[in-house]
Amino acid sequence: MAQWEHHGPYWKWLGVNTVQAIFTTRQGGISDPPYDTLNLSFNMPDQPQAVLENRTRALSWLGASLDQLVMAEQVHKALVSWVGESDAPAGARSSAGAISGADGLLTRSSDIVLGMGFADCVPIFLADEAGTIGGLLHAGWRGTVQGVQVEAIAQLIEQGIAPHDLHVGIGPSIGPCCYEVDERVAQAFREAMGSDAPLVTSMKPGHYQLDLWTANRRRLEQAGVRPDRIDVAGVCTACHRDQFFSHRRDAGRTGRMGGYLWLKK
Ligand SMILES: [Zn+2]
């Protein structure tokens, strides 16, 4: 977990000095069970006023406000959108208005904060060495297979950013310890990654333990990111009930952590 530091209610990615990037825990908010306490999503039957207060608190840990927030819709696909000042606030005060169809956001703006919700899916933070561009991606198994990370790198290359100039942080998410998948998911990974697919036969016949951290690392490395510039937190959301919500562990009745990235000047 080099380059990831735990600060009370959040984890901080230290990949690029000038870039503020945090992944929240479930601690430090006001929501009631099963969304206790720092649920950051409006997409579940939690009190909207509680979510607003929780988001305000989480952004304050960055020194930012709701007016700066740009959220993505997150539909488990691989669409990556460039956003800027004119997009904010998008989806900050309700789920309406989030950037439509996007599972990845890229920006050059130092005025806005990129945000997404997570409860096991992999948060991927990106920035170039100089801290002039930043990105935030949502990669569950579908986004990982469809290549949301490869799409983001391709769009950065189009803008003149070389992959070897990037730093990437892979935040807390479900680990290979807890992520059992069926043959259908395993086959999708074999088709996308061949023998690189990080699958281990599970105790349960026809099932596998899938390592989404390694899958995303391998896809990023193949797209040209330097292995020593990919920082994997290696912290499993399903293993730590006191610290994280987990969609898998809690059978869907749970809240969402937040990933936030700001190219703060
Ligand atoms: Zn685990």
Tab-separated table of C-alpha atoms and ligand atoms in Angstrom:
chain	number	residue	atom	x	y	z
A	1	MET	CA	0.000	0.000	0.000
A	2	ALA	CA	2.817	2.361	-0.844
A	3	GLN	CA	1.457	5.839	-1.688
A	4	TRP	CA	-1.819	5.203	0.182
A	5	GLU	CA	-2.263	6.694	3.670
A	6	HIS	CA	-5.120	6.127	6.106
A	7	HIS	CA	-6.376	9.372	7.749
A	8	GLY	CA	-9.366	8.603	10.053
A	9	PRO	CA	-12.468	8.687	7.816
A	10	TYR	CA	-10.613	8.462	4.488
A	11	TRP	CA	-7.662	7.037	2.562
A	12	LYS	CA	-5.443	9.464	0.689
A	13	TRP	CA	-3.541	8.682	-2.525
A	14	LEU	CA	-0.123	10.348	-2.578
A	15	GLY	CA	0.847	9.492	-6.179
A	16	VAL	CA	1.276	13.096	-7.373
A	17	ASN	CA	2.118	15.803	-4.814
A	18	THR	CA	-0.166	18.554	-6.092
A	19	VAL	CA	-3.177	16.311	-6.713
A	20	GLN	CA	-5.716	15.869	-3.922
A	21	ALA	CA	-7.254	12.401	-4.137
A	22	ILE	CA	-9.209	10.622	-1.408
A	23	PHE	CA	-11.319	7.503	-0.990
A	24	THR	CA	-13.727	7.713	1.934
A	25	THR	CA	-14.634	5.016	4.460
A	26	ARG	CA	-18.151	4.575	5.946
A	27	GLN	CA	-17.096	6.589	8.996
A	28	GLY	CA	-17.690	10.248	9.879
A	29	GLY	CA	-21.231	10.743	8.510
A	30	ILE	CA	-24.815	10.961	9.799
A	31	SER	CA	-26.795	8.264	7.908
A	32	ASP	CA	-28.733	5.578	9.805
A	33	PRO	CA	-28.251	1.801	9.284
A	34	PRO	CA	-27.746	0.146	6.871
A	35	TYR	CA	-26.209	3.309	5.371
A	36	ASP	CA	-24.240	4.171	8.494
A	37	THR	CA	-22.731	6.507	8.527
A	38	LEU	CA	-21.050	8.177	5.528
A	39	ASN	CA	-23.277	7.101	2.628
A	40	LEU	CA	-22.426	9.373	-0.320
A	41	SER	CA	-24.997	8.188	-2.902
A	42	PHE	CA	-28.550	9.355	-3.616
A	43	ASN	CA	-29.282	6.083	-5.456
A	44	MET	CA	-30.498	4.204	-2.391
A	45	PRO	CA	-33.337	4.788	0.088
A	46	ASP	CA	-31.263	6.915	2.460
A	47	GLN	CA	-32.368	10.411	3.554
A	48	PRO	CA	-31.267	12.925	0.857
A	49	GLN	CA	-30.490	15.506	3.554
A	50	ALA	CA	-28.115	13.033	5.187
A	51	VAL	CA	-26.352	12.360	1.879
A	52	LEU	CA	-25.966	16.116	1.284
A	53	GLU	CA	-24.435	16.599	4.728
A	54	ASN	CA	-22.161	13.578	4.208
A	55	ARG	CA	-20.968	14.900	0.831
A	56	THR	CA	-20.342	18.334	2.312
A	57	ARG	CA	-18.202	16.732	5.022
A	58	ALA	CA	-16.247	14.534	2.600
A	59	LEU	CA	-15.500	17.488	0.300
A	60	SER	CA	-14.426	19.588	3.286
A	61	TRP	CA	-11.657	17.045	3.921
A	62	LEU	CA	-10.269	18.145	0.540
A	63	GLY	CA	-10.951	21.814	1.244
A	64	ALA	CA	-13.639	21.794	-1.486
A	65	SER	CA	-17.392	22.490	-1.729
A	66	LEU	CA	-20.475	20.928	-3.362
A	67	ASP	CA	-20.507	23.640	-6.048
A	68	GLN	CA	-17.253	22.229	-7.447
A	69	LEU	CA	-18.425	18.627	-7.700
A	70	VAL	CA	-18.836	16.769	-11.025
A	71	MET	CA	-20.286	13.260	-10.632
A	72	ALA	CA	-20.552	10.505	-13.283
A	73	GLU	CA	-23.733	8.492	-13.845
A	74	GLN	CA	-21.845	5.137	-13.538
A	75	VAL	CA	-23.544	2.520	-15.677
A	76	HIS	CA	-20.863	-0.250	-15.594
A	77	LYS	CA	-19.593	0.515	-19.081
A	78	ALA	CA	-16.429	2.103	-20.465
A	79	LEU	CA	-17.433	5.609	-21.571
A	80	VAL	CA	-14.902	8.247	-20.478
A	81	SER	CA	-15.870	11.955	-20.635
A	82	TRP	CA	-13.786	15.131	-20.459
A	83	VAL	CA	-15.297	17.667	-18.052
A	84	GLY	CA	-14.504	21.244	-16.996
A	85	GLU	CA	-15.701	24.251	-14.967
A	86	SER	CA	-18.869	24.651	-17.044
A	87	ASP	CA	-20.048	21.172	-15.983
A	88	ALA	CA	-20.039	21.921	-12.250
A	89	PRO	CA	-21.982	21.234	-10.173
A	90	ALA	CA	-23.111	18.041	-11.914
A	91	GLY	CA	-25.071	15.548	-9.846
A	92	ALA	CA	-23.859	17.216	-6.647
A	93	ARG	CA	-27.238	17.757	-4.934
A	94	SER	CA	-29.203	14.860	-6.450
A	95	SER	CA	-28.398	11.995	-8.806
A	96	ALA	CA	-29.976	13.981	-11.683
A	97	GLY	CA	-27.424	15.917	-13.663
A	98	ALA	CA	-24.480	13.546	-13.259
A	99	ILE	CA	-22.429	13.156	-16.456
A	100	SER	CA	-24.624	10.853	-18.538
A	101	GLY	CA	-23.455	7.318	-19.315
A	102	ALA	CA	-19.940	7.910	-17.974
A	103	ASP	CA	-17.808	5.558	-15.868
A	104	GLY	CA	-14.712	7.695	-16.342
A	105	LEU	CA	-14.068	11.423	-15.966
A	106	LEU	CA	-10.991	13.341	-17.145
A	107	THR	CA	-10.207	16.999	-16.571
A	108	ARG	CA	-7.590	19.731	-16.937
A	109	SER	CA	-9.542	22.072	-14.663
A	110	SER	CA	-8.212	22.973	-11.218
A	111	ASP	CA	-11.614	24.415	-10.256
A	112	ILE	CA	-13.662	21.219	-10.134
A	113	VAL	CA	-13.653	18.021	-8.094
A	114	LEU	CA	-14.305	14.706	-9.858
A	115	GLY	CA	-16.508	12.342	-7.837
A	116	MET	CA	-17.984	8.831	-7.958
A	117	GLY	CA	-19.599	6.299	-5.613
A	118	PHE	CA	-18.188	2.853	-4.785
A	119	ALA	CA	-19.073	-0.226	-2.743
A	120	ASP	CA	-16.622	-2.960	-3.941
A	121	CYS	CA	-15.956	-1.746	-7.516
A	122	VAL	CA	-12.419	-0.512	-8.158
A	123	PRO	CA	-11.709	3.237	-7.955
A	124	ILE	CA	-8.880	4.247	-10.291
A	125	PHE	CA	-7.261	7.664	-9.814
A	126	LEU	CA	-4.963	9.069	-12.529
A	127	ALA	CA	-2.768	12.125	-12.908
A	128	ASP	CA	0.227	13.149	-14.964
A	129	GLU	CA	3.548	13.873	-13.271
A	130	ALA	CA	3.005	17.650	-13.457
A	131	GLY	CA	-0.529	17.453	-12.034
A	132	THR	CA	-2.078	19.211	-15.036
A	133	ILE	CA	-4.592	16.505	-15.919
A	134	GLY	CA	-6.500	14.169	-13.640
A	135	GLY	CA	-8.961	11.340	-13.968
A	136	LEU	CA	-11.247	9.114	-11.931
A	137	LEU	CA	-12.586	5.768	-13.176
A	138	HIS	CA	-15.138	3.238	-11.905
A	139	ALA	CA	-14.182	-0.338	-12.737
A	140	GLY	CA	-16.350	-3.188	-11.544
A	141	TRP	CA	-15.931	-6.474	-13.390
A	142	ARG	CA	-17.786	-5.150	-16.431
A	143	GLY	CA	-15.788	-1.930	-16.672
A	144	THR	CA	-12.551	-3.867	-16.146
A	145	VAL	CA	-13.392	-6.303	-18.977
A	146	GLN	CA	-14.720	-3.577	-21.294
A	147	GLY	CA	-11.530	-1.589	-20.702
A	148	VAL	CA	-12.535	1.682	-19.046
A	149	GLN	CA	-8.849	2.069	-18.049
A	150	VAL	CA	-7.639	1.436	-21.627
A	151	GLU	CA	-10.189	3.931	-22.976
A	152	ALA	CA	-8.997	6.615	-20.518
A	153	ILE	CA	-5.343	6.103	-21.542
A	154	ALA	CA	-6.297	6.266	-25.248
A	155	GLN	CA	-8.070	9.589	-24.714
A	156	LEU	CA	-5.079	10.967	-22.803
A	157	ILE	CA	-2.726	9.920	-25.628
A	158	GLU	CA	-4.969	11.830	-28.063
A	159	GLN	CA	-4.385	14.911	-25.909
A	160	GLY	CA	-0.613	14.454	-25.974
A	161	ILE	CA	-0.224	12.807	-22.552
A	162	ALA	CA	2.174	9.850	-22.711
A	163	PRO	CA	1.164	6.808	-20.621
A	164	HIS	CA	4.636	6.588	-19.063
A	165	ASP	CA	4.092	10.117	-17.674
A	166	LEU	CA	1.065	8.971	-15.655
A	167	HIS	CA	0.682	7.940	-12.037
A	168	VAL	CA	-2.247	5.674	-11.139
A	169	GLY	CA	-3.797	4.906	-7.764
A	170	ILE	CA	-6.002	1.816	-7.343
A	171	GLY	CA	-8.042	2.349	-4.183
A	172	PRO	CA	-9.818	0.144	-1.623
A	173	SER	CA	-12.239	-2.285	-3.310
A	174	ILE	CA	-13.199	-5.958	-3.160
A	175	GLY	CA	-10.102	-8.170	-3.025
A	176	PRO	CA	-9.375	-11.621	-4.462
A	177	CYS	CA	-10.003	-12.944	-0.932
A	178	CYS	CA	-13.730	-12.123	-1.163
A	179	TYR	CA	-14.602	-11.868	-4.853
A	180	GLU	CA	-15.948	-15.182	-6.065
A	181	VAL	CA	-17.359	-15.162	-9.602
A	182	ASP	CA	-19.115	-17.701	-11.803
A	183	GLU	CA	-18.107	-19.251	-15.126
A	184	ARG	CA	-19.834	-16.499	-17.132
A	185	VAL	CA	-17.676	-13.760	-15.564
A	186	ALA	CA	-14.531	-15.903	-15.726
A	187	GLN	CA	-15.075	-16.512	-19.440
A	188	ALA	CA	-15.478	-12.771	-20.077
A	189	PHE	CA	-12.070	-12.219	-18.467
A	190	ARG	CA	-10.439	-15.038	-20.455
A	191	GLU	CA	-11.778	-13.503	-23.663
A	192	ALA	CA	-10.526	-10.020	-22.741
A	193	MET	CA	-7.168	-10.954	-21.190
A	194	GLY	CA	-6.283	-14.497	-22.244
A	195	SER	CA	-3.850	-16.198	-19.874
A	196	ASP	CA	-3.325	-12.838	-18.089
A	197	ALA	CA	-6.800	-13.124	-16.563
A	198	PRO	CA	-6.178	-13.244	-12.781
A	199	LEU	CA	-8.512	-16.117	-11.905
A	200	VAL	CA	-7.923	-18.818	-9.315
A	201	THR	CA	-10.169	-21.872	-9.048
A	202	SER	CA	-12.470	-21.513	-6.048
A	203	MET	CA	-13.527	-24.163	-3.511
A	204	LYS	CA	-16.986	-24.080	-5.086
A	205	PRO	CA	-17.139	-26.050	-8.375
A	206	GLY	CA	-17.481	-23.825	-11.448
A	207	HIS	CA	-16.479	-20.734	-9.488
A	208	TYR	CA	-13.315	-18.633	-9.338
A	209	GLN	CA	-11.652	-16.011	-7.160
A	210	LEU	CA	-11.160	-12.948	-9.350
A	211	ASP	CA	-8.424	-10.396	-8.607
A	212	LEU	CA	-9.704	-7.059	-9.951
A	213	TRP	CA	-6.637	-5.181	-8.625
A	214	THR	CA	-4.281	-7.287	-10.731
A	215	ALA	CA	-6.621	-7.274	-13.737
A	216	ASN	CA	-6.656	-3.466	-13.771
A	217	ARG	CA	-2.910	-3.271	-13.131
A	218	ARG	CA	-2.207	-5.593	-16.081
A	219	ARG	CA	-4.504	-3.694	-18.431
A	220	LEU	CA	-2.898	-0.378	-17.435
A	221	GLU	CA	0.617	-1.797	-17.919
A	222	GLN	CA	-0.350	-3.125	-21.355
A	223	ALA	CA	-1.605	0.370	-22.221
A	224	GLY	CA	1.861	1.740	-21.396
A	225	VAL	CA	1.697	2.817	-17.736
A	226	ARG	CA	4.939	2.136	-15.844
A	227	PRO	CA	4.552	-0.718	-13.312
A	228	ASP	CA	6.331	1.317	-10.602
A	229	ARG	CA	3.786	4.130	-11.036
A	230	ILE	CA	0.700	2.031	-10.257
A	231	ASP	CA	-0.095	2.240	-6.540
A	232	VAL	CA	-2.464	-0.497	-5.373
A	233	ALA	CA	-3.913	0.139	-1.898
A	234	GLY	CA	-4.569	-3.605	-1.526
A	235	VAL	CA	-7.323	-2.976	1.025
A	236	CYS	CA	-10.442	-5.179	0.683
A	237	THR	CA	-13.811	-3.504	1.256
A	238	ALA	CA	-15.594	-6.801	2.046
A	239	CYS	CA	-13.051	-7.829	4.723
A	240	HIS	CA	-13.451	-4.657	6.822
A	241	ARG	CA	-17.087	-4.216	7.906
A	242	ASP	CA	-16.267	-1.454	10.378
A	243	GLN	CA	-14.501	0.605	7.731
A	244	PHE	CA	-16.303	0.027	4.426
A	245	PHE	CA	-19.649	-0.618	2.769
A	246	SER	CA	-19.594	-3.769	0.586
A	247	HIS	CA	-22.274	-4.549	-1.977
A	248	ARG	CA	-21.268	-8.241	-2.052
A	249	ARG	CA	-20.963	-8.746	1.707
A	250	ASP	CA	-24.121	-6.776	2.551
A	251	ALA	CA	-26.197	-8.301	-0.304
A	252	GLY	CA	-26.937	-4.890	-1.815
A	253	ARG	CA	-28.368	-3.228	1.319
A	254	THR	CA	-25.524	-0.841	1.930
A	255	GLY	CA	-24.195	2.643	1.242
A	256	ARG	CA	-21.519	4.018	-1.073
A	257	MET	CA	-18.054	5.323	-0.337
A	258	GLY	CA	-16.772	8.268	-2.359
A	259	GLY	CA	-13.747	8.683	-4.596
A	260	TYR	CA	-12.807	12.343	-5.156
A	261	LEU	CA	-9.972	13.908	-7.152
A	262	TRP	CA	-9.008	17.578	-7.381
A	263	LEU	CA	-6.178	19.187	-9.339
A	264	LYS	CA	-5.916	21.819	-6.602
A	265	LYS	CA	-3.679	24.789	-7.452
B	1	ZN	ZN	-11.544	-9.646	1.394
